CSV table of C-alpha atoms in Angstrom, one decimal:
chain,number,residue,atom,x,y,z
A,1,MET,CA,-1.0,-10.7,-4.7
A,2,GLY,CA,0.4,-9.2,-1.0
A,3,PHE,CA,1.2,-6.1,-0.6
A,4,GLU,CA,4.4,-4.3,-1.5
A,5,LEU,CA,6.4,-2.7,1.2
A,6,ALA,CA,10.7,-2.2,2.0
A,7,GLY,CA,11.2,-3.4,-1.6
A,8,LEU,CA,9.4,-7.2,-0.4
A,9,ILE,CA,6.4,-8.9,-1.6
A,10,TRP,CA,4.3,-9.4,1.9
A,11,GLU,CA,2.1,-12.0,1.3
A,12,ARG,CA,-0.4,-11.7,4.5
A,13,PRO,CA,0.1,-8.5,5.8
A,14,LEU,CA,-3.1,-9.3,8.5
A,15,ALA,CA,-0.5,-10.9,10.7
A,16,TRP,CA,1.0,-7.2,11.1
A,17,TRP,CA,-1.3,-7.0,13.6
A,18,GLY,CA,0.2,-9.6,15.9
A,19,LEU,CA,3.5,-6.3,16.6
A,20,CYS,CA,1.0,-5.5,19.1
A,21,LEU,CA,1.7,-8.2,21.3
A,22,PRO,CA,5.3,-7.0,21.7
A,23,ALA,CA,4.9,-3.5,22.1
A,24,LEU,CA,2.4,-4.5,25.3
A,25,VAL,CA,5.2,-6.9,26.8
A,26,LEU,CA,7.1,-3.5,26.7
A,27,LEU,CA,4.7,-1.5,28.2
A,28,ALA,CA,3.9,-3.8,31.3
A,29,ALA,CA,7.7,-3.9,31.6
A,30,LYS,CA,7.5,-0.7,32.2
A,31,GLN,CA,4.9,-0.2,34.5
A,32,PRO,CA,6.1,1.4,37.9
A,33,LEU,CA,6.3,-0.3,41.0
A,34,ARG,CA,3.9,0.3,44.0
A,35,PRO,CA,5.9,0.0,47.2
A,36,ARG,CA,4.6,-2.1,49.6
A,37,VAL,CA,3.2,-0.6,52.6
A,38,MET,CA,3.8,-1.4,56.1
A,39,ALA,CA,3.0,-0.1,59.5
A,40,THR,CA,5.1,1.7,61.3
A,41,GLY,CA,5.6,3.6,64.5
A,42,ALA,CA,5.1,7.1,63.3
A,43,LEU,CA,2.2,5.8,61.2
A,44,SER,CA,0.6,8.8,60.6
A,45,LEU,CA,3.6,10.1,59.5
A,46,TRP,CA,3.6,7.8,56.9
A,47,ARG,CA,-0.2,8.2,56.0
A,48,ARG,CA,0.4,11.6,55.2
A,49,VAL,CA,3.6,10.8,52.9
A,50,LEU,CA,1.1,8.5,51.1
A,51,GLU,CA,-1.4,10.9,50.8
A,52,SER,CA,0.7,13.5,49.5
A,53,PRO,CA,1.0,14.5,45.7
A,54,GLY,CA,3.2,11.7,44.1
A,55,GLY,CA,3.3,10.0,47.3
A,56,GLY,CA,2.2,6.7,46.0
A,57,ASP,CA,3.6,6.6,42.7
A,58,GLY,CA,6.7,4.4,42.7
A,59,GLU,CA,10.0,4.2,40.8
A,60,ARG,CA,9.6,3.2,37.1
A,61,PRO,CA,11.6,-0.2,36.4
A,62,GLN,CA,14.2,-0.8,34.0
A,63,VAL,CA,13.4,-3.3,31.6
A,64,PRO,CA,15.1,-6.8,31.8
A,65,ARG,CA,17.4,-7.3,29.0
A,66,GLY,CA,15.6,-10.7,29.0
A,67,ILE,CA,12.3,-8.9,28.3
A,68,TRP,CA,14.6,-7.1,25.3
A,69,TRP,CA,15.4,-10.1,24.0
A,70,LEU,CA,11.9,-11.7,24.0
A,71,CYS,CA,10.2,-8.8,22.5
A,72,ALA,CA,12.7,-8.7,19.2
A,73,GLY,CA,11.7,-12.8,19.1
A,74,LEU,CA,8.1,-12.1,19.1
A,75,THR,CA,8.6,-9.3,16.2
A,76,LEU,CA,10.5,-11.7,14.1
A,77,GLY,CA,8.0,-14.4,14.3
A,78,VAL,CA,5.3,-11.5,13.3
A,79,LEU,CA,7.1,-10.9,10.4
A,80,ALA,CA,7.7,-14.4,9.6
A,81,MET,CA,4.0,-14.9,9.5
A,82,ALA,CA,3.5,-11.8,7.2
A,83,GLY,CA,5.4,-14.4,4.8
A,84,PRO,CA,7.8,-11.6,3.1
A,85,ARG,CA,9.2,-12.4,-0.1
A,86,SER,CA,11.8,-10.9,-2.5
A,87,ARG,CA,11.4,-10.2,-5.8
A,88,ALA,CA,13.1,-11.7,-8.4
A,89,ALA,CA,15.4,-9.4,-11.2
A,90,GLY,CA,13.6,-8.1,-14.2
A,91,VAL,CA,10.6,-6.6,-15.5
A,92,THR,CA,7.1,-7.5,-16.4
A,93,ARG,CA,4.7,-6.6,-19.1
A,94,THR,CA,0.7,-7.3,-19.2
A,95,TRP,CA,-0.5,-8.4,-22.6
A,96,THR,CA,-4.5,-7.9,-22.9
A,97,VAL,CA,-6.2,-10.0,-25.9
A,98,VAL,CA,-9.4,-8.6,-26.3
A,99,VAL,CA,-11.8,-11.7,-28.0
A,100,ASP,CA,-14.8,-11.3,-30.7
A,101,ARG,CA,-17.3,-13.7,-29.3
A,102,SER,CA,-20.2,-12.3,-31.5
A,103,PRO,CA,-21.8,-15.3,-33.6
A,104,GLY,CA,-20.4,-14.4,-36.4
A,105,THR,CA,-16.8,-14.9,-35.3
A,106,TYR,CA,-17.7,-18.9,-35.2
A,107,LEU,CA,-18.9,-19.2,-38.5
A,108,ALA,CA,-16.9,-21.1,-41.3
A,109,VAL,CA,-14.3,-18.8,-42.7
A,110,ASP,CA,-14.4,-19.8,-46.0
A,111,ALA,CA,-17.3,-22.5,-46.4
A,112,PRO,CA,-18.0,-25.2,-46.9
A,113,ALA,CA,-14.8,-25.5,-44.6
A,114,THR,CA,-15.0,-26.3,-41.2
A,115,THR,CA,-12.4,-24.2,-39.8
A,116,THR,CA,-14.0,-21.3,-38.1
A,117,ARG,CA,-13.4,-17.4,-38.3
A,118,LEU,CA,-12.3,-17.5,-34.3
A,119,THR,CA,-9.8,-20.5,-34.9
A,120,HIS,CA,-8.2,-19.0,-38.3
A,121,GLY,CA,-7.4,-15.7,-36.5
A,122,LEU,CA,-5.7,-17.7,-33.4
A,123,GLU,CA,-3.3,-19.5,-35.8
A,124,LEU,CA,-2.8,-15.7,-37.1
A,125,LEU,CA,-2.5,-14.5,-33.9
A,126,GLU,CA,-0.1,-17.3,-32.9
A,127,GLU,CA,1.9,-16.9,-35.7
A,128,GLU,CA,2.5,-13.3,-36.0
A,129,TRP,CA,2.3,-11.5,-31.8
A,130,ARG,CA,3.1,-15.1,-29.8
A,131,GLY,CA,6.9,-14.7,-30.8
A,132,LEU,CA,6.2,-11.2,-29.2
A,133,VAL,CA,5.5,-12.4,-25.7
A,134,ARG,CA,8.4,-12.3,-23.7
A,135,ASP,CA,8.8,-15.3,-20.5
A,136,GLY,CA,7.5,-13.7,-17.6
A,137,ASP,CA,4.9,-11.8,-19.5
A,138,VAL,CA,1.5,-12.2,-18.2
A,139,VAL,CA,-1.2,-12.6,-20.6
A,140,ARG,CA,-4.9,-11.8,-20.2
A,141,TRP,CA,-8.3,-12.4,-22.2
A,142,PHE,CA,-11.2,-10.9,-22.2
A,143,ASP,CA,-14.7,-11.4,-24.0
A,144,GLY,CA,-16.4,-8.6,-22.8
A,145,THR,CA,-17.5,-10.1,-19.9
A,146,GLU,CA,-14.8,-13.1,-18.3
A,147,TRP,CA,-11.1,-12.7,-17.7
A,148,VAL,CA,-9.0,-15.4,-18.1
A,149,GLU,CA,-5.4,-14.9,-16.9
A,150,SER,CA,-4.0,-17.9,-19.1
A,151,ALA,CA,-0.6,-17.8,-21.7
A,152,ASP,CA,-2.9,-20.2,-23.6
A,153,PHE,CA,-6.2,-19.1,-25.4
A,154,PRO,CA,-9.1,-20.5,-23.0
A,155,GLU,CA,-10.9,-23.9,-24.3
A,156,PRO,CA,-14.1,-23.4,-23.4
A,157,TRP,CA,-14.5,-20.0,-26.0
A,158,ARG,CA,-13.6,-22.0,-28.7
A,159,SER,CA,-17.4,-23.2,-28.5
A,160,ALA,CA,-19.8,-20.2,-29.4
A,161,PRO,CA,-22.0,-19.2,-25.9
A,162,ARG,CA,-25.1,-20.1,-25.8
A,163,ALA,CA,-26.6,-16.7,-25.2
A,164,PRO,CA,-25.0,-14.1,-28.1
A,165,ARG,CA,-22.7,-12.2,-27.3
A,166,ARG,CA,-22.0,-8.6,-28.4
A,167,ALA,CA,-18.6,-7.1,-29.6
A,168,PRO,CA,-16.5,-5.8,-27.4
A,169,ASP,CA,-16.0,-1.8,-26.2
A,170,TRP,CA,-13.1,-1.8,-28.8
A,171,GLU,CA,-12.1,1.9,-28.6
A,172,ARG,CA,-11.9,0.9,-24.5
A,173,TRP,CA,-8.8,-1.1,-25.2
A,174,ASP,CA,-6.9,0.8,-27.4
A,175,ALA,CA,-3.5,1.1,-25.2
A,176,PRO,CA,-0.7,-0.3,-25.8
A,177,GLY,CA,-0.3,-4.4,-25.0
A,178,SER,CA,-3.8,-5.2,-26.8
A,179,VAL,CA,-4.6,-7.0,-28.8
A,180,TRP,CA,-8.0,-7.3,-30.9
A,181,LEU,CA,-8.7,-10.2,-31.8
A,182,CYS,CA,-11.9,-10.5,-34.0
A,183,ALA,CA,-13.4,-11.9,-37.5
A,184,ARG,CA,-14.3,-8.5,-38.9
A,185,PRO,CA,-12.3,-5.2,-38.8
A,186,PRO,CA,-14.0,-3.0,-36.0
A,187,GLU,CA,-14.7,0.9,-38.6
A,188,ARG,CA,-12.1,2.8,-36.2
A,189,GLU,CA,-8.8,1.4,-36.5
A,190,PRO,CA,-6.9,1.4,-33.6
A,191,SER,CA,-4.0,3.4,-32.8
A,192,GLU,CA,-2.4,2.0,-30.0
A,193,ALA,CA,-3.7,-1.5,-30.1
A,194,SER,CA,-2.4,-4.5,-32.5
A,195,LEU,CA,-5.2,-6.0,-34.8
A,196,CYS,CA,-5.8,-9.4,-35.6
A,197,ALA,CA,-8.7,-10.0,-38.2
A,198,SER,CA,-9.2,-13.3,-39.3
A,199,GLY,CA,-11.3,-12.4,-42.5
A,200,GLY,CA,-13.7,-15.2,-44.2
A,201,ARG,CA,-16.1,-15.3,-47.3
A,202,ALA,CA,-19.8,-15.2,-47.4
A,203,ALA,CA,-21.1,-18.0,-44.8
A,204,PRO,CA,-25.0,-19.1,-45.7
A,205,GLY,CA,-27.4,-20.0,-43.6
A,206,PRO,CA,-30.3,-19.5,-41.0
A,207,VAL,CA,-30.8,-15.7,-40.1
A,208,ALA,CA,-34.0,-15.9,-38.1
A,209,ILE,CA,-37.1,-17.2,-37.1
A,210,ASP,CA,-40.5,-16.6,-38.2
A,211,GLY,CA,-43.3,-18.8,-36.7
A,212,GLU,CA,-42.8,-21.8,-38.3
A,213,ASP,CA,-40.7,-21.1,-41.0
A,214,ARG,CA,-37.0,-20.6,-40.8
A,215,LEU,CA,-35.3,-17.8,-42.9
A,216,ASP,CA,-31.7,-18.4,-44.7
A,217,TRP,CA,-29.3,-16.5,-46.3
A,218,SER,CA,-27.9,-17.9,-49.5
A,219,GLY,CA,-25.2,-15.4,-50.2
A,220,GLY,CA,-27.3,-12.6,-52.2
A,221,ARG,CA,-30.7,-12.8,-50.9
A,222,LEU,CA,-32.7,-14.5,-48.3
A,223,VAL,CA,-34.7,-17.4,-48.4
A,224,ARG,CA,-37.8,-18.8,-46.7
A,225,VAL,CA,-37.7,-22.4,-46.0
A,226,ILE,CA,-41.0,-23.7,-45.1
A,227,GLY,CA,-41.8,-25.7,-42.3
A,228,GLY,CA,-38.2,-25.4,-41.0
A,229,ALA,CA,-37.9,-23.7,-37.6
A,230,PRO,CA,-35.8,-25.3,-35.4
A,231,ARG,CA,-37.4,-26.8,-31.9
A,232,ARG,CA,-37.6,-24.6,-29.6
A,233,CYS,CA,-38.0,-24.8,-25.8
A,234,VAL,CA,-39.5,-23.2,-23.1
A,235,ARG,CA,-38.5,-25.3,-19.7
A,236,VAL,CA,-40.9,-24.2,-16.8
A,237,ILE,CA,-40.1,-25.1,-13.5
A,238,ASP,CA,-42.0,-24.4,-10.3
A,239,VAL,CA,-44.6,-21.7,-11.4
A,240,GLY,CA,-48.0,-21.6,-10.7
A,241,GLY,CA,-50.9,-19.1,-10.1
A,242,ASP,CA,-52.3,-17.3,-13.4
A,243,LEU,CA,-48.5,-17.1,-15.1
A,244,VAL,CA,-48.5,-20.1,-16.5
A,245,ASP,CA,-51.4,-20.2,-18.2
A,246,PHE,CA,-50.5,-16.7,-19.6
A,247,ILE,CA,-46.5,-18.6,-20.1
A,248,LYS,CA,-48.7,-21.1,-22.3
A,249,LEU,CA,-50.4,-18.7,-24.3
A,250,TRP,CA,-46.9,-16.7,-25.3
A,251,ALA,CA,-44.9,-19.6,-26.1
A,252,GLU,CA,-48.1,-21.7,-28.1
A,253,GLU,CA,-48.1,-17.5,-30.4
A,254,ARG,CA,-44.6,-17.5,-30.6
A,255,GLY,CA,-44.0,-21.5,-32.2
A,256,LEU,CA,-42.2,-22.5,-28.6
A,257,GLU,CA,-42.8,-25.7,-27.2
A,258,LEU,CA,-43.1,-26.0,-22.9
A,259,THR,CA,-41.4,-28.4,-21.0
A,260,SER,CA,-40.1,-29.5,-17.4
A,261,GLY,CA,-37.6,-31.5,-18.0
A,262,ALA,CA,-33.9,-31.8,-18.3
A,263,PRO,CA,-32.3,-29.0,-19.9
A,264,SER,CA,-31.2,-29.6,-23.8
A,265,GLU,CA,-29.4,-27.7,-26.4
A,266,ASP,CA,-33.2,-26.5,-27.9
A,267,ASP,CA,-33.9,-24.5,-24.8
A,268,VAL,CA,-34.6,-21.1,-25.0
A,269,LEU,CA,-35.9,-19.7,-22.0
A,270,LEU,CA,-35.9,-21.6,-18.3
A,271,ILE,CA,-38.6,-19.8,-16.0
A,272,SER,CA,-38.5,-21.1,-12.7
A,273,GLY,CA,-40.2,-20.0,-9.7
A,274,GLY,CA,-40.9,-20.3,-6.5
A,275,SER,CA,-39.0,-17.1,-4.8
A,276,VAL,CA,-39.5,-16.3,-1.8
A,277,SER,CA,-37.2,-13.2,-1.3
A,278,GLY,CA,-39.7,-11.9,-4.0
A,279,GLY,CA,-39.1,-9.7,-7.0
A,280,VAL,CA,-37.9,-10.9,-11.0
A,281,THR,CA,-34.6,-11.4,-11.8
A,282,SER,CA,-33.6,-11.8,-15.4
A,283,GLN,CA,-30.6,-13.1,-17.6
A,284,SER,CA,-30.4,-14.2,-20.5
A,285,GLY,CA,-32.0,-17.3,-21.2
A,286,ALA,CA,-33.1,-17.6,-17.7
A,287,LEU,CA,-36.0,-16.1,-15.3
A,288,THR,CA,-36.8,-16.5,-11.8
A,289,ILE,CA,-39.7,-15.3,-10.5
A,290,GLY,CA,-41.2,-14.4,-7.0
A,291,ILE,CA,-43.6,-16.2,-5.5
A,292,ALA,CA,-46.0,-12.7,-5.0
A,293,ASP,CA,-45.9,-12.3,-9.3
A,294,GLU,CA,-47.2,-15.6,-10.1
A,295,SER,CA,-51.0,-14.3,-9.7
A,296,LEU,CA,-52.9,-11.7,-10.9
A,297,GLY,CA,-54.4,-10.1,-8.1
A,298,GLU,CA,-55.8,-6.7,-8.1
A,299,ARG,CA,-53.4,-6.0,-11.2
A,300,ASP,CA,-55.2,-5.0,-14.7
A,301,PRO,CA,-55.2,-8.2,-16.8
A,302,ALA,CA,-54.1,-6.3,-20.1
A,303,GLU,CA,-51.1,-4.5,-18.3
A,304,PHE,CA,-50.3,-8.0,-16.6
A,305,ALA,CA,-49.9,-9.5,-20.3
A,306,LEU,CA,-48.3,-6.4,-21.6
A,307,LEU,CA,-45.6,-6.7,-18.5
A,308,TRP,CA,-45.0,-10.3,-18.7
A,309,SER,CA,-44.9,-10.6,-22.3
A,310,GLU,CA,-42.0,-7.7,-23.1
A,311,ARG,CA,-40.0,-9.4,-20.1
A,312,LEU,CA,-40.3,-12.8,-21.5
A,313,ASP,CA,-39.3,-11.4,-25.0
A,314,GLU,CA,-36.4,-9.8,-23.6
A,315,ALA,CA,-34.8,-13.0,-21.8
A,316,CYS,CA,-35.7,-15.6,-24.7
A,317,ILE,CA,-32.5,-16.2,-26.4
A,318,PRO,CA,-32.7,-17.2,-30.1
A,319,ALA,CA,-32.5,-21.0,-31.5
A,320,ALA,CA,-29.0,-22.5,-31.8
A,321,GLY,CA,-26.9,-21.6,-34.8
A,322,LEU,CA,-28.8,-18.5,-35.7
A,323,SER,CA,-26.1,-15.6,-37.2
A,324,PRO,CA,-27.9,-12.2,-38.5
A,325,VAL,CA,-26.7,-11.4,-42.3
A,326,SER,CA,-24.4,-8.8,-41.5
A,327,GLY,CA,-22.1,-11.7,-39.7
A,328,ARG,CA,-22.7,-14.2,-42.3
A,329,ALA,CA,-22.0,-11.2,-45.1
A,330,PRO,CA,-18.0,-11.7,-46.4
A,331,ILE,CA,-15.7,-10.1,-44.5
A,332,GLY,CA,-12.0,-9.9,-47.2
A,333,ASN,CA,-9.0,-10.8,-46.2
A,334,GLU,CA,-7.3,-11.5,-42.7
A,335,ILE,CA,-5.8,-8.2,-40.9
A,336,TRP,CA,-2.8,-8.2,-38.5
A,337,ASN,CA,-1.7,-5.0,-37.4
A,338,PRO,CA,0.7,-4.9,-35.2
A,339,GLY,CA,0.2,-2.1,-32.1
A,340,ARG,CA,2.4,-0.9,-29.3
A,341,ALA,CA,3.9,-3.6,-26.8
A,342,PRO,CA,2.8,-3.4,-23.0
A,343,ASP,CA,5.3,-0.6,-20.7
A,344,GLU,CA,7.1,-2.4,-18.8
A,345,ARG,CA,7.2,-2.3,-15.3
A,346,SER,CA,10.8,-2.3,-13.1
A,347,ASP,CA,9.2,-3.6,-10.4
A,348,GLY,CA,11.5,-6.7,-10.2
A,349,GLY,CA,9.0,-9.0,-11.6
A,350,LEU,CA,7.4,-11.7,-9.9
A,351,PRO,CA,8.2,-12.7,-6.2
A,352,GLY,CA,11.2,-14.5,-5.7
A,353,ARG,CA,12.6,-16.1,-3.0
A,354,ALA,CA,10.5,-16.8,0.4
A,355,TRP,CA,12.1,-15.1,4.1
A,356,GLU,CA,9.8,-16.3,6.3
A,357,GLY,CA,11.3,-19.8,7.2
A,358,TRP,CA,14.7,-17.6,8.3
A,359,LEU,CA,13.1,-14.8,10.1
A,360,ALA,CA,10.5,-18.1,12.4
A,361,LEU,CA,14.3,-19.7,12.5
A,362,LEU,CA,15.7,-16.8,14.2
A,363,SER,CA,12.4,-15.9,16.1
A,364,CYS,CA,12.9,-19.2,18.1
A,365,GLY,CA,16.4,-18.2,18.9
A,366,LEU,CA,15.9,-15.6,20.6
A,367,VAL,CA,12.7,-16.4,22.4
A,368,ALA,CA,15.0,-19.3,23.7
A,369,VAL,CA,18.0,-17.0,24.6
A,370,ALA,CA,15.1,-14.7,26.5
A,371,LEU,CA,13.8,-18.0,28.5
A,372,VAL,CA,17.5,-19.4,29.1
A,373,GLY,CA,20.0,-17.0,29.2
A,374,PHE,CA,18.1,-14.8,31.7
A,375,PRO,CA,16.4,-16.6,34.1
A,376,ARG,CA,14.2,-14.5,36.4
């Protein structure tokens, strides 16, 4: 983004360190001249003069005009390298669209229709909000984890993330220029932000896995589907020792299948070992294990089993397509509640005309004058 100074945007401010060069040239040109010592008939008198205070100092010469021209050219060259740009006329505004990417947002807005609540919310957003965005406005999208600066909705976000996300902290983004994009409106209505809720009817479907069975919500009650649990895989790579035996028991108890092949949509956990640095790194759907943690060693077996059971359960993600009952419950009609527009910044808008070319040309001219017009 650069650095703003003197009404200009400097894209490479580190180049200002080059201003030390013309300063050093001036200091060198101002060094006092020391007279050359020549022996004469009164050698003892001259020696006493040299040994007296100030006797050895020469005069400080005047800086030649050619040196001034040279330093001026070097200074302009450094400023050109710093990349100065002026600002175009206008103002800037920043919109922040906060997107709810929790599982319920990707359910059908009206079963058996295939349009998701997110898609319907985007259509409502384009209809009601897009006309409020001016040319030159900055639009940022935030899903609680990732930022994307783009005029259009990020296409990868149209697909549900494999690891379930939570709804954003809405109250944190209750400010002018913020837009809440969600399926179900938050309990607390925004005071300054805009609200765009898609609404939606009940979306029956799977909500949980119980052993080999699947629990579905029919719209009014839970239904157990015997043997309907989907295939769920735990991919284990380069893990040995006592831990791999425990992982087999842990997976068997939860109805999970151990694999070591290529990734698939059925994976609910990736466990990789062989980390030389040691320690355990955990995130949603993945677990990295150090070599020293693979063996039981002198640890208590019960403590070892409890520790790793908690770690594996925490890192394991649900099967694809599951959504809690609260997400599948009916929401109601769509809602568009306009809030305050973002504050305008009278800073001249985006960077405009570049000046480094003219400064570089003028720098070359001054250096040429110093070298040709003032020969020594």
